[in-house]
Amino acid sequence: MKPTMILTLLFSLFSSLSMATLRASPETRLEKLSRSLRGLPASLEDRIQLKEALKNGTENIFFDEMTSNYLRTEQFEFKLTRKINELYRFKIDQRLLSEYDDKFFENQRSSYDVVERFKAHKSLIRKVVSQNLSWDELVLHKEYNFMSDDSSLSILSSEQSFFETLMKQNEQPRTLEQIILREKATYEMQPSNVTPLTYKFDPSDNRIAGLLTTPTFLERYVNTALNKNRKRAAAVFRILLCDPMVAAIPAKTEEAELKDLDLVFPSNNRDGVMTEDEIHKNVREADLHGSQPDCRACHEKLDPVGQVFAFAAAGLGPVASPGALSYRSRSGQKVMIPVSGVGELAQQLTKQPDYASCQVKHFWRWYVGQDIPLTAKRESELIQVFNSTHRRPKDFISYLVRSPEFEAKPRVPTENQRLFVRATAILKNCNSCHTQKDVTLMADWDLTDVPYSSNLKQRQLMIESLKEVLDTRNAGRNKSMPPKNSNWKLSPEDFKVLQRWLHSGAPDYHGQAQVAEEPL
Amino acid sequence: MKHLLLVILLSMIAHNSIAAFEENHRRYLSSSDVFRSIQSIFGYEGRTLCLDYEYASAHLSLGDNNVATGEPAISNPNSATVGQVTKCFSLLFSRVGNTEPLVKRDQISNFLMGFSTLSPKSEQTALLNPATSWREIPAEQRKLIIQRLTYRVLGSDERIKDFAIVQDPNEIRDQLFDSLETEAHGKSNLTQAVSVILLSLILRDEFLSY
């Protein structure tokens, strides 16, 4: 036998042995499956069935069946809808939650519908989840179904009037003939105490884009004359392209650095009382806006996307507002796609490779865990699966919960691994600035992507630069990062974690030091 | 006296359950999942009875995400977490035998002895009165009760081993057995002892995470 063959065989043997060691016991896997999909421990019946399956050697069939069963439960739908609400940062209404629970678990689907469907966004999320529609429908869907309850007008009136206005706009003759033709819509009303309402818009209606054009989204990411829908645009980038952006404006001078020049989110200022006049004055004095490439890096993305919401100050307007999808993709390619409205924007977004990658990451975080690194190779495989399953959430989740990563044992981390997790959790805050492409004043560097480089010299340089900007050798007395005008401040406790991590050689996920230790 | 017992109990078990969210590689249940999981111990997977009180503060103490930032409201399970779990458990335990979705009155003894509806009937013949003194129950039977309750809450020994918090699952059971041997539990009856056992188990990472 050739030596290469022996080596290959040995390697395969070693790999399968190590996989077996890492794989959790069937009992643990069942429990994890049940808890992550249903949020409940496996029932005694399920545990007994597992024992039987193990005895009969039908373990795989058993897990396939259990996965399908759990994915069909309403508990699964409940959990996934909550995750989506969290992703969009929609408030989970306490009243709805308790009522939902009351009715939902009595297996009265109709009552559950009533509670969930008071709001258009909730009914849409639920529809995508329960009908296993393509994940893209969250932002592409053109139909809203929700309930109107005469006894609780306070909840419903704004929701209903929002869509009523849109419908009326469709009925009125307008000057732009083209748009009248493109925005046909119909709706049905069924009289009863609880009235199900359907607002259905034409597939080509560019004013409509699923969750992005619900009252809840527009209220959650409120518009002002100053932020000009950039808050909404930032949410679109965060949710759909995993591009976090912060609003702090880099200052040119040390004096200006002390000022909190948050132009996009004025209410997020340190004291929360910055007025528009003050902002305008600061802008004029510092001559910041538009003059710094770092500002433009975000504004080139935010402004054109914000423009598509220009017709949506309080409700949606009669005419779709044009804008553009403009950003630099992860592969470094400049993307600039003019769009005629928010509907087309959503369509274009869902075609972007960065969108698929981002959505895969959401699912990975929810079902495998963000503590388990998603390598580029694995991500690429998962994107293929995501696409081949037509982006249907249940199908993709079904794949994920059968993956080796999901089936791995719960890990007991070493001290270095704990340090890595804590340090990267803190460094995640740096990424909102440092992963922005086209920002000339700062490095485009994902600080959580450890190890930073395969080249030792490069790693040393990067880690040394972190030590310097944090001034870890002098207890951070002269640290220059994060900047003083940053919304995010490094707490003394977090500083100590970073200091300890950097001086322990900046260990990675496996606990391996990237560079030599440097005792403090 | 009851309060003192609770404090002693919490200080005794707290070190088992505290593990930083951000530091370890386990995932914790969300607040509503915690409540529903606790209910499942009482044989009920239905609506969230614990939501009836203080939900707004409970969900933050149990690590739910902050709506403004999208990050967990607290990074570590803390004393408030233990407090919320304990409150929910105490509420449910106090309703055993009285609230229909939970354990029925005529099922109390089976429940306290760790039997389920799926346990063989032959095993359930010698049911004990809930007021029986814990100490008067033969040691072997007490150990069996602890063993059955541990299985109900944490699952099989294989699962407990996978978490690697304890090397040997017997450590958990022995610790529980020994803690009930202390003077503080000298006068505990079966109901009180089972309450202590169950609360100790649900505050463990093997129950709260996956």
XYZ file of C-alpha atoms in Angstrom:
730
model
C 0.000 0.000 0.000
C 1.264 3.404 -0.909
C 2.259 5.687 1.960
C -0.184 8.372 0.798
C -3.045 5.907 0.990
C -2.041 4.867 4.492
C -1.863 8.496 5.513
C -5.285 9.159 4.003
C -6.766 6.178 5.820
C -5.196 7.250 9.097
C -6.492 10.762 8.605
C -10.036 9.514 7.895
C -9.895 7.276 10.947
C -8.682 10.144 13.108
C -11.356 12.463 11.701
C -14.180 10.044 12.321
C -12.878 9.348 15.819
C -12.673 13.033 16.650
C -16.161 13.637 15.208
C -17.492 10.814 17.350
C -15.904 12.377 20.429
C -17.376 15.763 19.602
C -20.834 14.466 18.803
C -23.320 14.716 21.616
C -25.145 11.667 22.894
C -28.544 10.955 21.284
C -30.298 12.073 24.474
C -28.500 15.431 24.384
C -29.265 15.856 20.700
C -32.951 15.152 21.235
C -33.068 17.641 24.078
C -31.249 20.272 22.050
C -33.520 19.695 19.080
C -36.625 20.046 21.185
C -35.408 23.101 23.062
C -34.087 24.984 20.076
C -37.139 24.300 17.905
C -39.951 24.245 20.460
C -38.398 25.951 23.474
C -39.400 23.010 25.633
C -37.617 19.952 26.986
C -38.270 16.729 25.136
C -41.303 14.966 26.529
C -41.027 11.661 28.354
C -42.792 10.019 25.414
C -40.126 11.322 23.050
C -37.352 10.087 25.307
C -38.918 6.630 25.475
C -39.282 6.567 21.688
C -35.607 7.473 21.363
C -34.642 4.542 23.582
C -36.685 2.256 21.363
C -35.087 3.691 18.231
C -31.605 3.196 19.664
C -32.480 -0.375 20.492
C -33.786 -0.982 16.968
C -30.977 0.870 15.217
C -33.398 3.402 13.713
C -31.853 6.460 15.320
C -31.555 8.444 12.085
C -35.155 7.825 11.098
C -36.222 8.822 14.594
C -34.352 12.158 14.415
C -35.742 12.888 10.955
C -39.255 12.294 12.203
C -38.771 14.325 15.373
C -37.357 17.242 13.399
C -40.365 17.197 11.082
C -42.750 16.895 14.034
C -41.187 19.761 15.962
C -41.122 21.982 12.878
C -44.851 21.467 12.546
C -45.626 22.583 16.076
C -47.024 25.976 16.901
C -44.321 26.371 19.528
C -41.795 26.384 16.689
C -43.737 29.067 14.852
C -44.002 31.075 18.042
C -40.249 30.910 18.615
C -39.255 31.795 15.067
C -41.711 34.684 14.897
C -40.166 36.045 18.092
C -36.693 35.767 16.604
C -37.795 37.735 13.551
C -39.394 40.365 15.757
C -36.116 40.628 17.655
C -34.149 40.903 14.437
C -36.299 43.828 13.349
C -36.218 45.122 16.914
C -39.968 45.269 17.096
C -41.298 45.467 20.578
C -43.018 42.287 21.667
C -46.275 43.529 23.082
C -46.643 42.170 26.583
C -50.423 42.153 26.360
C -50.360 40.322 23.085
C -47.781 37.887 24.362
C -49.786 36.820 27.382
C -53.027 36.666 25.432
C -51.231 34.841 22.707
C -49.965 32.310 25.167
C -53.376 31.897 26.759
C -55.111 31.134 23.522
C -52.291 29.626 21.548
C -51.575 26.739 23.825
C -55.155 25.685 23.975
C -54.576 24.695 20.366
C -57.127 27.153 19.114
C -55.474 28.267 15.983
C -58.263 30.700 15.227
C -57.811 32.473 18.573
C -54.084 32.560 17.994
C -54.742 34.111 14.629
C -56.919 36.763 16.176
C -54.266 37.806 18.655
C -51.377 37.643 16.230
C -53.175 39.353 13.441
C -54.010 42.594 15.139
C -50.949 44.023 13.485
C -49.983 43.745 9.845
C -46.312 42.995 10.532
C -47.141 40.192 12.948
C -49.522 38.547 10.547
C -46.983 38.765 7.758
C -44.204 37.240 9.849
C -46.496 34.490 10.943
C -47.639 33.817 7.404
C -44.073 33.397 6.157
C -43.246 31.070 9.042
C -46.390 28.951 9.152
C -46.751 28.615 5.379
C -43.017 28.157 4.984
C -42.878 30.843 2.316
C -39.589 32.047 0.939
C -37.663 34.062 3.510
C -37.523 36.879 0.951
C -41.274 37.351 1.308
C -40.634 39.166 4.573
C -39.624 42.138 2.455
C -41.275 41.285 -0.858
C -44.815 40.423 0.155
C -47.583 42.646 -1.153
C -50.492 41.394 0.889
C -51.378 42.246 4.477
C -53.957 40.365 6.470
C -54.907 41.415 9.939
C -57.851 41.613 12.254
C -59.958 44.541 13.201
C -61.607 44.358 16.586
C -64.166 47.053 17.262
C -63.604 46.788 21.007
C -59.928 47.737 20.889
C -59.827 50.659 18.557
C -56.701 52.053 20.153
C -54.589 49.240 18.750
C -56.248 48.934 15.409
C -57.192 52.338 14.215
C -53.716 53.437 13.171
C -53.021 50.111 11.489
C -56.233 50.146 9.560
C -56.119 53.795 8.578
C -52.561 53.331 7.308
C -53.686 50.872 4.661
C -57.040 52.541 4.071
C -55.188 55.673 3.019
C -53.131 53.675 0.568
C -56.222 52.138 -0.933
C -57.936 55.470 -1.317
C -54.853 56.795 -3.042
C -55.224 54.028 -5.549
C -58.804 54.952 -6.254
C -58.021 58.589 -6.919
C -56.997 59.666 -10.386
C -53.464 60.947 -10.503
C -51.396 62.781 -12.992
C -48.834 60.053 -13.463
C -50.711 57.601 -15.577
C -47.956 55.054 -15.437
C -48.151 54.831 -11.697
C -51.922 54.522 -11.644
C -51.604 51.493 -13.858
C -48.910 49.945 -11.720
C -50.589 50.359 -8.377
C -53.874 48.586 -8.642
C -54.995 47.152 -5.362
C -58.033 45.452 -3.912
C -59.147 44.596 -0.452
C -61.908 42.641 1.126
C -63.762 43.275 4.349
C -65.843 40.698 6.130
C -68.307 42.117 8.669
C -68.299 40.496 12.131
C -67.098 41.390 15.612
C -63.556 40.546 14.702
C -63.134 41.507 11.110
C -60.394 39.945 9.035
C -59.010 42.506 6.656
C -56.997 41.849 3.553
C -55.093 44.578 1.807
C -53.717 43.211 -1.390
C -51.497 45.282 -3.622
C -50.468 44.695 -7.164
C -47.196 42.725 -7.460
C -45.696 45.642 -9.331
C -46.701 48.226 -6.713
C -43.384 49.771 -5.843
C -44.642 51.462 -2.722
C -44.993 48.133 -0.968
C -42.203 45.988 0.457
C -43.420 43.521 3.088
C -42.321 44.391 6.594
C -40.506 47.512 5.419
C -43.807 49.182 4.632
C -45.778 48.310 7.724
C -46.787 50.946 10.264
C -44.692 49.165 12.889
C -41.477 49.405 10.858
C -42.065 53.047 9.988
C -42.874 53.903 13.606
C -39.988 51.882 14.989
C -37.457 53.628 12.755
C -38.890 57.061 12.959
C -38.162 59.716 10.384
C -37.266 63.327 11.084
C -36.544 66.247 8.818
C -32.908 65.859 9.719
C -32.298 62.140 9.514
C -34.206 61.950 6.241
C -35.074 58.267 6.542
C -31.487 57.275 7.212
C -32.570 55.455 10.331
C -34.787 53.279 8.156
C -31.993 52.818 5.658
C -29.600 51.818 8.445
C -32.102 49.207 9.632
C -32.356 47.835 6.090
C -28.565 47.503 5.880
C -28.325 45.919 9.317
C -31.129 43.398 8.858
C -30.730 42.491 5.212
C -27.014 42.927 4.565
C -25.617 42.535 8.111
C -23.930 45.899 7.752
C -23.946 47.682 11.075
C -23.476 51.416 10.949
C -23.036 53.878 13.743
C -23.921 57.467 13.487
C -20.923 59.095 15.112
C -19.099 61.581 12.908
C -15.322 61.413 13.133
C -14.016 64.744 14.377
C -11.234 66.659 12.696
C -9.798 68.331 15.724
C -9.300 67.374 19.324
C -11.621 70.176 20.383
C -14.325 68.960 18.076
C -13.747 65.420 19.241
C -15.318 66.304 22.552
C -18.553 67.204 20.834
C -21.008 64.489 20.139
C -21.895 65.167 16.548
C -24.475 62.589 15.892
C -26.296 63.818 12.840
C -28.133 60.699 11.879
C -29.543 59.777 15.234
C -29.638 63.026 17.220
C -31.680 61.440 19.966
C -28.847 58.986 20.622
C -26.519 61.663 21.882
C -24.849 61.314 25.225
C -27.268 63.675 26.968
C -30.066 63.129 24.486
C -30.892 66.836 24.243
C -29.065 67.982 21.130
C -31.402 70.192 19.135
C -31.486 70.482 15.385
C -30.213 74.063 15.632
C -27.207 72.868 17.585
C -26.507 70.191 15.051
C -26.714 72.648 12.147
C -24.423 75.034 14.029
C -21.905 72.296 14.712
C -21.991 71.168 11.131
C -21.343 74.689 9.878
C -18.553 75.281 12.374
C -16.742 72.067 11.879
C -17.556 71.873 8.210
C -17.857 68.184 8.632
C -20.778 67.087 6.592
C -19.782 66.059 3.132
C -16.215 67.184 3.533
C -14.922 64.009 5.115
C -14.610 60.787 3.198
C -15.539 58.877 6.339
C -18.937 60.571 6.425
C -19.490 59.829 2.806
C -18.680 56.156 3.321
C -21.935 55.716 5.201
C -23.947 58.429 3.530
C -23.301 57.036 0.090
C -25.163 53.982 1.271
C -27.749 55.500 3.577
C -28.933 58.461 1.554
C -30.035 56.682 -1.636
C -31.749 53.918 0.332
C -33.341 56.454 2.676
C -34.692 58.184 -0.400
C -37.050 55.317 -1.178
C -38.805 55.990 2.116
C -39.190 59.665 1.263
C -42.856 59.145 0.563
C -43.394 57.609 3.984
C -43.226 60.418 6.521
C -46.164 59.225 8.617
C -47.959 56.898 6.238
C -47.174 55.789 2.726
C -47.601 58.323 -0.043
C -49.431 57.915 -3.344
C -46.297 57.700 -5.454
C -43.291 55.470 -4.947
C -40.111 57.378 -4.307
C -37.042 56.456 -6.368
C -33.655 55.856 -4.824
C -30.757 53.470 -5.234
C -29.103 50.499 -3.672
C -25.567 51.693 -3.290
C -22.871 49.921 -1.315
C -19.606 48.089 -1.647
C -20.104 44.331 -1.450
C -18.038 42.003 0.693
C -16.111 41.021 -2.380
C -15.117 44.669 -2.754
C -17.323 45.329 -5.765
C -19.115 48.644 -5.955
C -22.863 48.097 -6.283
C -25.040 50.915 -7.618
C -28.539 49.949 -8.687
C -31.094 52.712 -9.257
C -34.556 51.669 -8.066
C -37.937 53.225 -8.661
C -39.264 52.557 -5.176
C -38.958 50.594 -1.957
C -40.556 47.572 -3.627
C -37.848 47.364 -6.244
C -35.218 48.057 -3.622
C -36.358 44.967 -1.710
C -36.288 42.921 -4.897
C -32.778 44.019 -5.717
C -31.625 43.407 -2.161
C -32.819 39.822 -2.159
C -30.783 39.196 -5.314
C -27.553 40.303 -3.670
C -25.075 37.591 -2.641
C -24.443 39.605 0.528
C -28.137 39.305 1.393
C -28.051 35.501 1.186
C -24.870 35.443 3.230
C -26.404 37.710 5.860
C -29.603 35.700 6.189
C -27.624 32.472 6.502
C -25.720 34.115 9.349
C -28.966 34.977 11.125
C -30.081 31.356 10.955
C -26.661 30.145 12.040
C -26.759 32.431 15.065
C -30.265 31.303 15.980
C -29.886 27.555 15.547
C -26.192 26.688 15.747
C -24.968 29.516 17.935
C -22.812 32.539 17.317
C -20.099 31.139 19.561
C -19.391 28.548 16.869
C -17.431 30.230 14.068
C -18.883 30.051 10.591
C -15.964 29.581 8.237
C -16.035 31.070 4.746
C -16.162 27.588 3.224
C -19.040 26.480 5.418
C -20.880 29.737 4.786
C -20.595 29.195 1.071
C -22.015 25.651 1.445
C -24.885 26.941 3.530
C -25.732 29.661 1.033
C -26.054 26.949 -1.592
C -28.403 25.012 0.654
C -30.346 28.190 1.489
C -30.862 28.830 -2.218
C -31.543 25.228 -3.163
C -34.285 25.023 -0.530
C -35.872 28.074 -2.173
C -35.027 30.012 0.958
C -37.874 28.354 2.823
C -37.136 28.748 6.528
C -38.332 25.341 7.714
C -36.346 23.527 5.034
C -33.185 25.423 5.835
C -33.604 25.027 9.588
C -34.225 21.343 9.047
C -30.831 21.146 7.339
C -29.089 23.157 10.046
C -30.331 21.023 12.931
C -28.918 17.943 11.228
C -25.532 19.523 10.731
C -22.472 18.270 12.650
C -22.144 21.685 14.272
C -25.635 21.436 15.752
C -25.038 17.900 16.914
C -21.817 18.751 18.699
C -21.475 18.336 22.440
C -21.904 21.423 24.607
C -18.343 22.630 25.043
C -16.587 23.329 28.279
C -14.331 26.211 27.343
C -10.807 26.675 28.564
C -9.732 29.945 30.161
C -8.316 31.152 26.838
C -11.506 30.256 24.991
C -13.573 32.184 27.522
C -11.240 35.107 27.074
C -11.676 34.895 23.304
C -15.483 34.891 23.572
C -15.527 37.841 25.958
C -12.965 39.849 23.989
C -14.679 39.346 20.634
C -18.040 40.253 22.166
C -16.502 43.588 23.150
C -14.652 44.056 19.865
C -17.918 43.581 17.983
C -18.673 47.182 18.939
C -15.658 48.352 16.930
C -16.965 46.717 13.767
C -19.749 49.202 13.203
C -17.034 51.640 12.114
C -14.154 49.387 11.204
C -15.975 47.197 8.740
C -17.157 50.146 6.668
C -15.601 50.030 3.249
C -14.302 53.230 1.717
C -13.464 54.741 5.078
C -10.025 56.127 4.555
C -9.272 57.208 8.097
C -9.668 53.785 9.599
C -8.759 50.271 8.704
C -11.402 48.042 7.126
C -10.914 45.292 9.635
C -13.345 42.873 11.237
C -11.918 42.845 14.727
C -13.788 39.704 15.661
C -12.330 37.698 12.787
C -9.662 35.942 14.839
C -6.991 34.863 13.906
C -6.475 38.088 12.078
C -4.079 36.788 9.463
C -2.397 33.587 8.408
C 0.839 35.543 8.282
C 2.539 35.737 11.675
C 4.180 39.078 11.002
C 0.882 40.571 9.928
C -0.842 39.196 13.028
C 1.856 40.642 15.229
C 1.436 44.032 13.608
C -2.341 43.985 14.002
C -2.273 42.933 17.619
C 0.459 45.427 18.371
C -1.686 48.180 16.861
C -4.566 47.164 19.108
C -2.291 47.304 22.148
C -1.179 50.755 21.106
C -4.570 52.297 20.435
C -5.856 50.880 23.696
C -2.602 51.762 25.457
C -2.739 48.457 27.283
C 0.797 48.835 28.632
C -0.196 51.953 30.558
C -3.556 50.755 31.826
C -5.250 52.655 28.980
C -4.297 56.106 30.258
C -3.659 57.408 26.729
C -5.931 55.196 24.717
C -7.174 56.635 21.453
C -9.899 54.079 20.752
C -12.820 54.121 20.883
C -12.856 57.827 19.925
C -14.139 60.191 22.551
C -17.140 61.097 20.452
C -18.134 57.506 19.952
C -21.544 56.490 21.209
C -19.985 53.353 22.575
C -17.698 53.696 25.587
C -15.256 51.054 26.765
C -16.000 50.253 30.410
C -13.073 49.652 32.809
C -14.127 45.997 33.097
C -14.183 45.569 29.326
C -10.816 47.274 29.035
C -9.344 44.762 31.455
C -10.747 41.882 29.419
C -9.191 43.245 26.214
C -5.929 43.951 27.993
C -5.798 40.414 29.373
C -6.725 38.934 25.991
C -4.124 40.929 24.054
C -1.353 40.183 26.522
C -2.259 36.479 26.561
C -1.389 36.378 22.861
C -4.953 37.151 21.641
C -6.153 33.517 21.708
C -8.617 32.375 19.051
C -11.774 30.251 19.226
C -9.676 27.153 19.902
C -7.785 28.904 22.673
C -4.594 29.038 20.597
C -2.535 32.203 21.048
C -2.083 34.122 17.796
C 1.162 35.699 18.901
C 3.560 35.323 21.805
C 2.286 36.272 25.245
C 3.444 39.539 26.709
C 3.109 39.516 30.486
C 1.889 42.782 31.918
C -38.049 30.600 58.857
C -39.239 29.961 55.312
C -37.281 32.970 54.090
C -34.169 31.813 55.907
C -34.477 28.427 54.276
C -34.804 30.040 50.875
C -31.699 32.141 51.425
C -29.728 29.119 52.574
C -31.014 27.163 49.628
C -30.130 29.817 47.107
C -26.655 30.314 48.499
C -26.182 26.576 48.398
C -27.228 26.125 44.818
C -26.421 29.448 43.246
C -22.824 28.564 42.453
C -24.052 25.709 40.324
C -26.186 27.860 38.097
C -24.137 30.970 37.643
C -22.228 30.953 34.403
C -21.726 34.011 32.277
C -23.811 34.164 29.102
C -20.876 35.599 27.225
C -18.228 33.386 28.725
C -19.415 29.923 28.125
C -20.469 28.102 25.022
C -23.941 27.182 26.125
C -27.122 28.786 25.067
C -29.687 29.703 27.620
C -33.405 29.392 27.210
C -35.341 32.570 26.585
C -37.585 33.868 29.328
C -40.821 32.399 28.049
C -39.025 29.121 27.308
C -37.707 29.015 30.860
C -41.205 29.410 32.215
C -42.720 26.866 29.867
C -39.901 24.425 30.532
C -40.498 24.682 34.260
C -44.176 23.993 33.653
C -43.319 20.922 31.662
C -41.881 19.422 34.853
C -45.370 19.619 36.257
C -46.648 17.721 33.252
C -48.034 20.745 31.475
C -46.637 22.219 28.279
C -49.445 24.669 27.751
C -49.884 28.380 28.253
C -47.364 30.303 30.253
C -48.801 30.520 33.732
C -45.776 32.406 35.012
C -46.499 35.277 32.658
C -49.315 36.250 34.945
C -46.929 38.273 37.067
C -44.082 40.696 36.575
C -43.358 39.619 33.064
C -41.869 42.921 32.008
C -39.026 42.693 34.513
C -38.783 38.922 34.311
C -37.908 38.734 30.666
C -35.022 41.149 31.069
C -33.673 39.321 34.118
C -33.803 36.143 32.108
C -31.583 37.490 29.357
C -34.067 38.502 26.653
C -32.896 40.981 24.068
C -33.146 44.688 24.597
C -35.363 46.074 21.845
C -33.214 49.169 21.406
C -29.914 47.416 20.879
C -30.826 43.893 19.888
C -28.388 42.580 22.483
C -29.263 40.573 25.626
C -30.440 42.943 28.348
C -28.009 41.325 30.781
C -24.839 39.539 29.842
C -24.795 37.165 32.769
C -27.378 35.168 34.680
C -27.425 36.913 38.035
C -29.263 36.906 41.303
C -32.295 38.447 39.563
C -32.304 35.497 37.149
C -32.258 33.069 40.049
C -35.006 35.138 41.676
C -37.287 34.976 38.626
C -36.793 31.260 38.129
C -37.447 30.673 41.816
C -40.597 32.814 41.758
C -42.013 30.960 38.802
C -41.199 27.603 40.330
C -42.680 28.554 43.706
C -45.836 29.824 42.055
C -46.315 26.601 40.135
C -45.392 24.355 43.032
C -47.931 26.114 45.239
C -50.596 25.348 42.641
C -49.901 21.629 42.460
C -53.122 19.791 43.181
C -55.185 22.972 42.917
C -54.739 24.265 39.380
C -56.139 21.986 36.761
C -53.484 22.175 34.038
C -50.807 21.181 36.533
C -50.613 18.001 38.589
C -54.064 16.848 39.698
C -54.879 16.327 43.360
C -55.020 12.543 43.080
C -51.688 12.522 41.260
C -49.705 14.452 43.882
C -48.030 11.413 45.413
C -46.962 10.055 42.034
C -45.565 13.449 41.137
C -43.655 13.854 44.403
C -42.178 10.418 44.102
C -40.974 11.161 40.610
C -43.364 8.851 38.780
C -44.903 9.860 35.526
C -47.962 8.650 33.701
C -45.577 6.526 31.690
C -43.990 4.834 34.712
C -44.938 1.173 35.102
C -48.005 0.824 37.359
C -46.263 -1.915 39.350
C -43.743 0.635 40.577
C -46.412 3.035 41.736
C -48.083 0.803 44.297
C -46.360 2.029 47.458
C -47.257 5.684 47.193
C -46.339 7.902 50.104
C -48.396 10.552 51.807
C -47.117 14.032 50.837
C -46.857 14.916 54.519
C -44.559 11.989 55.311
C -41.371 13.088 57.007
C -38.498 12.971 54.525
C -36.213 11.413 57.075
C -38.660 8.615 57.795
C -38.561 7.419 54.215
C -35.958 4.668 53.841
C -32.674 6.004 52.410
C -32.859 3.746 49.354
C -36.323 5.038 48.503
C -35.197 8.651 48.992
C -32.333 8.034 46.599
C -34.723 6.573 44.057
C -36.974 9.629 44.322
C -33.976 11.898 43.727
C -32.910 9.754 40.804
C -36.333 9.870 39.157
C -36.661 13.616 39.663
C -33.177 14.202 38.261
C -34.115 12.229 35.162
C -37.340 14.169 34.799
C -35.636 17.583 35.006
C -32.161 17.073 33.548
C -32.625 14.002 31.416
C -30.421 10.951 31.172
C -26.978 10.536 32.663
C -25.514 10.628 29.147
C -26.923 14.122 28.678
C -25.627 15.303 32.047
C -22.182 13.933 31.167
C -22.202 15.770 27.824
C -22.410 19.066 29.662
C -19.292 18.091 31.600
C -20.195 20.347 34.499
C -19.945 17.294 36.699
C -17.816 14.300 35.837
C -20.246 11.863 37.352
C -24.027 12.494 37.462
C -24.066 10.788 40.863
C -22.382 13.919 42.198
C -25.595 15.862 41.625
C -27.763 13.248 43.257
C -25.391 12.749 46.183
C -25.188 16.480 46.743
C -28.973 16.715 46.837
C -29.239 13.759 49.165
C -26.626 15.200 51.501
C -28.109 18.682 51.489
C -31.396 17.226 52.716
C -29.534 15.480 55.515
C -28.545 18.791 57.069
C -30.175 20.206 60.184
C -32.046 22.816 58.119
C -34.139 20.061 56.599
C -34.541 18.017 59.743
C -38.304 18.507 59.820
C -38.988 18.637 56.087
C -41.732 16.454 54.754
C -41.842 14.807 51.341
C -43.463 17.846 49.681
C -40.894 20.276 51.076
C -37.973 18.029 50.216
C -39.168 17.547 46.637
C -39.600 21.300 46.311
C -35.955 21.761 47.304
C -34.802 19.014 44.936
C -36.716 20.349 41.949
C -35.672 23.946 42.496
C -32.020 22.888 42.838
C -32.265 20.999 39.579
C -34.004 23.687 37.532
C -31.376 26.216 38.564
C -28.655 24.087 37.056
C -27.084 24.890 33.702
C -28.050 21.466 32.397
C -31.689 22.558 32.665
C -31.436 26.242 31.778
C -29.261 25.762 28.721
C -28.873 23.473 25.762
